[in-house]
Tab-separated table of N, CA, C and O in Angstrom:
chain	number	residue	atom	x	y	z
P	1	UNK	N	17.581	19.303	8.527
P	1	UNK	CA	16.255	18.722	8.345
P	1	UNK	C	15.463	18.926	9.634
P	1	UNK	O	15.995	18.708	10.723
P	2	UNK	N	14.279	19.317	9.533
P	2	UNK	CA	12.926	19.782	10.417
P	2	UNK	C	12.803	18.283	11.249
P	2	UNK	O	13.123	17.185	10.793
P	3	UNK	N	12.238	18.578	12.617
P	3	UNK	CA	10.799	17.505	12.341
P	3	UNK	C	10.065	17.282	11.828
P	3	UNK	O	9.595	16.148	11.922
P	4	UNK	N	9.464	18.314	10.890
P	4	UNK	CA	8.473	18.222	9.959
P	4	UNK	C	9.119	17.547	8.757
P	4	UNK	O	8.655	16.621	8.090
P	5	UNK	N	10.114	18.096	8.628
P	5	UNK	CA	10.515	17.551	7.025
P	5	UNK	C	10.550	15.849	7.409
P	5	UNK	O	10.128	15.078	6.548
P	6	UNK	N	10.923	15.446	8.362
P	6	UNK	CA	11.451	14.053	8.459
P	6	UNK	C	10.066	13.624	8.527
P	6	UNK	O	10.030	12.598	7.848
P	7	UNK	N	8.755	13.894	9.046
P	7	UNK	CA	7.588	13.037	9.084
P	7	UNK	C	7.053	13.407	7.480
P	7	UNK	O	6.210	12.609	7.068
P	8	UNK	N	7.372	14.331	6.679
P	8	UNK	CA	6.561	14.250	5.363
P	8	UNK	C	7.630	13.479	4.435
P	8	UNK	O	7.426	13.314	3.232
P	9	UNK	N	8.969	12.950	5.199
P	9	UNK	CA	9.953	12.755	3.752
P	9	UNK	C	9.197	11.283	3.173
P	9	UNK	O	9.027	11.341	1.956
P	10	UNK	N	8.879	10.430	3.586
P	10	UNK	CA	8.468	9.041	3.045
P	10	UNK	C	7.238	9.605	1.743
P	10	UNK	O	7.234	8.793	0.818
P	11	UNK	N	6.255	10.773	1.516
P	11	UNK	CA	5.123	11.340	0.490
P	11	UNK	C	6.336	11.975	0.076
P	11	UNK	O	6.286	12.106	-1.147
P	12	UNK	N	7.402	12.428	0.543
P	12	UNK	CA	7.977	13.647	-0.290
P	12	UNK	C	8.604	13.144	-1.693
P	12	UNK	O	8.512	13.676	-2.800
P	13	UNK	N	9.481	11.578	-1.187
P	13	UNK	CA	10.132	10.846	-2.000
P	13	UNK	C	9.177	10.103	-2.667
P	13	UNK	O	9.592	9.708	-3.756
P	14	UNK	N	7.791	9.697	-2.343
P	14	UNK	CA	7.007	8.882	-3.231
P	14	UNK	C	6.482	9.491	-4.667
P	14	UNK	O	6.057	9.015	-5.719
P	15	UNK	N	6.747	10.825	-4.128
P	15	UNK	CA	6.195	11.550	-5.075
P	15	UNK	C	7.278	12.558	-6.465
P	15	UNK	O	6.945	13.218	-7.450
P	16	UNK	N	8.662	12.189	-5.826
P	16	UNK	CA	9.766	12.972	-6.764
P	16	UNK	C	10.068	11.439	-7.467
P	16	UNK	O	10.646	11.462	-8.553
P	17	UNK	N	9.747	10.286	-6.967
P	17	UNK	CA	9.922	9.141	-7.658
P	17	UNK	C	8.459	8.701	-8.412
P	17	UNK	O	8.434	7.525	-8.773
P	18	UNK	N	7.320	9.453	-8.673
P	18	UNK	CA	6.484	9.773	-9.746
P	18	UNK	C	6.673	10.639	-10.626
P	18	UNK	O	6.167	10.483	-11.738
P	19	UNK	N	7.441	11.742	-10.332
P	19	UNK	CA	7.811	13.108	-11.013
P	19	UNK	C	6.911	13.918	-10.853
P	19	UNK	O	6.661	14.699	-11.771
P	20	UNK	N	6.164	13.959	-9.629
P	20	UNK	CA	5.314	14.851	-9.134
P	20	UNK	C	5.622	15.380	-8.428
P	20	UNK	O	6.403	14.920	-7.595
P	21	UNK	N	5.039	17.000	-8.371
P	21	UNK	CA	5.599	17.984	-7.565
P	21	UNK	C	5.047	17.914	-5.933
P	21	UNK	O	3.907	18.359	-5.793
P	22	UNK	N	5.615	17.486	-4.874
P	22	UNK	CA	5.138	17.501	-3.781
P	22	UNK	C	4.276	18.747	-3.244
P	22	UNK	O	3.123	18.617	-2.833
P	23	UNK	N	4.979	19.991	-3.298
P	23	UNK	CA	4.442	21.567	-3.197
P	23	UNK	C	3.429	21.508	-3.761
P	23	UNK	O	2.707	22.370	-3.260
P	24	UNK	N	2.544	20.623	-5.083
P	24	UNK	CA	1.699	21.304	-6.061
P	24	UNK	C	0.300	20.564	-4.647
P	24	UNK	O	0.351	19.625	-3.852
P	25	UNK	N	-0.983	21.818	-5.044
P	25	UNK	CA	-2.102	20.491	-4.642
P	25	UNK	C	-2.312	20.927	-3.665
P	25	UNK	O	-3.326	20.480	-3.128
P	26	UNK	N	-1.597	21.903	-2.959
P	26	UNK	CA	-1.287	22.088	-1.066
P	26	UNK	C	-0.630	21.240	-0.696
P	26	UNK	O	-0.048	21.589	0.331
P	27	UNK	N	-0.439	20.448	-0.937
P	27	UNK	CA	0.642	19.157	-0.364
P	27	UNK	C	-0.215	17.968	-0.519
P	27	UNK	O	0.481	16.964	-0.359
P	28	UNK	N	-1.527	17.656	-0.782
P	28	UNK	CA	-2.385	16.786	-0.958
P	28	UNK	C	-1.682	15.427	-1.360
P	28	UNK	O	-1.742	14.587	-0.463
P	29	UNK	N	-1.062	15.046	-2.454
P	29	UNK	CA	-0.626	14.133	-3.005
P	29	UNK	C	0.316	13.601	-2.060
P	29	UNK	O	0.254	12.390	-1.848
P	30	UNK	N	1.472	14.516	-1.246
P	30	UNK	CA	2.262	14.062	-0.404
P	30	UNK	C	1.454	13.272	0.725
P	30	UNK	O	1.591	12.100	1.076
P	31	UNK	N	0.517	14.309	1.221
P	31	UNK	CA	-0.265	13.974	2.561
P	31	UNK	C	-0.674	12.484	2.498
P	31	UNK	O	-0.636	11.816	3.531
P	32	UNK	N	-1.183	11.772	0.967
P	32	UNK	CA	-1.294	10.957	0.481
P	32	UNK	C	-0.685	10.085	0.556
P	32	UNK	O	-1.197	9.228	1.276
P	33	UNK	N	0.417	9.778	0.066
P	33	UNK	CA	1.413	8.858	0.545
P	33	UNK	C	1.677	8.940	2.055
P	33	UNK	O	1.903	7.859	2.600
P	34	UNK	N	1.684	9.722	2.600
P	34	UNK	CA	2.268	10.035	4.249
P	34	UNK	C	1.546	9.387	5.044
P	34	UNK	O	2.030	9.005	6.110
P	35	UNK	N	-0.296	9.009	4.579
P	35	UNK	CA	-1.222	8.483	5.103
P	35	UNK	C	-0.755	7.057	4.871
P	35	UNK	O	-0.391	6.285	5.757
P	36	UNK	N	-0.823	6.743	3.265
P	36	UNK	CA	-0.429	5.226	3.212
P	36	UNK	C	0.644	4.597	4.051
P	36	UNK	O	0.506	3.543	4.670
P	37	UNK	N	1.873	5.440	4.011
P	37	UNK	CA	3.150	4.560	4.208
P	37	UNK	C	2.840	4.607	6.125
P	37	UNK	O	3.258	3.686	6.826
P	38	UNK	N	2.158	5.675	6.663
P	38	UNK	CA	1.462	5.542	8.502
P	38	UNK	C	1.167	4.641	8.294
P	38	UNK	O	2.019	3.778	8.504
P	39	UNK	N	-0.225	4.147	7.734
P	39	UNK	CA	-1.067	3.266	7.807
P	39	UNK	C	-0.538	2.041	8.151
P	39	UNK	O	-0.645	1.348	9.163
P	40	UNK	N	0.245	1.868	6.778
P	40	UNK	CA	1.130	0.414	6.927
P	40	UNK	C	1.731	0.334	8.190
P	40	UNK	O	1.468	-0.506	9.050
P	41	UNK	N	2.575	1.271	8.270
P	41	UNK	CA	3.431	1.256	9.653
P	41	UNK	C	2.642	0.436	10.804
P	41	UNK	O	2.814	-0.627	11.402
P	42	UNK	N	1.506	1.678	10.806
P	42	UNK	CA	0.944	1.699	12.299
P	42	UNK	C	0.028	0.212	12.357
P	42	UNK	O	0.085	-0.296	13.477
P	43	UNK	N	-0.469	-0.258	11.757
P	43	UNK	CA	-1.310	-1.830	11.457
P	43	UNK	C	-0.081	-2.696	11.450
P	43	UNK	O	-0.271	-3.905	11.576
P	44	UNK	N	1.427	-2.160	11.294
P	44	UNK	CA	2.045	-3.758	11.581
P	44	UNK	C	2.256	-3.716	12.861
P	44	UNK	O	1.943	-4.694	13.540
P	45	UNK	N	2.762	-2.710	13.383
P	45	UNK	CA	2.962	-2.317	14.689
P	45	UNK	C	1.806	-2.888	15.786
P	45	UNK	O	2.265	-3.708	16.581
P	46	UNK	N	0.451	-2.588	15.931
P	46	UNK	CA	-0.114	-3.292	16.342
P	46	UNK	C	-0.564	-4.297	15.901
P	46	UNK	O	-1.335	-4.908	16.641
P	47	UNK	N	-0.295	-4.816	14.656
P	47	UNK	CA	-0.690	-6.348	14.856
P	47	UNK	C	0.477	-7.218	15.916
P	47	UNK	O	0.170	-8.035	16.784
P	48	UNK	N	1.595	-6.853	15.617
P	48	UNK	CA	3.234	-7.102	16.617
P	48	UNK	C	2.285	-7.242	18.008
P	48	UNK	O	1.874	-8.382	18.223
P	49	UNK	N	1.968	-6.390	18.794
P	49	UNK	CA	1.689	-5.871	20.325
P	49	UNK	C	0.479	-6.769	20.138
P	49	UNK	O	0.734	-7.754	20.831
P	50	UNK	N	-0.683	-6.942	19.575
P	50	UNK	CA	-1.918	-7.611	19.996
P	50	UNK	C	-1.849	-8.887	19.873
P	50	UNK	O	-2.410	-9.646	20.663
P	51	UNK	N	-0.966	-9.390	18.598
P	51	UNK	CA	-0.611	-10.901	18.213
P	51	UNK	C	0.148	-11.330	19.218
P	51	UNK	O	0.588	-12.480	19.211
């Protein structure tokens, strides 16, 4: 496994657990999830450090 593969696996699996093709789209749909599941991450993370 890549570095790359390990930062897209959280869209890769969101999306074989829709039955959607990650590859299809350009990767759009993955990129998608990859944004959400950051997002979350990164907003608990600093709420942790500022709280």
């Amino acid at each position: 496994m890549t570095l790359s593969d390990a930062f897209l696996w959280p869209g890769t699996k969101a999306c074989e657990r829709l039955g959607l093709d990650p590859e299809a789209d350009a990767g759009l749909i993955r990129w998608f999830f990859n944004t959400l599941f950051y997002l979350v991450i990164g907003l608990v993370i600093v709420w942790i450090i500022v709280a």
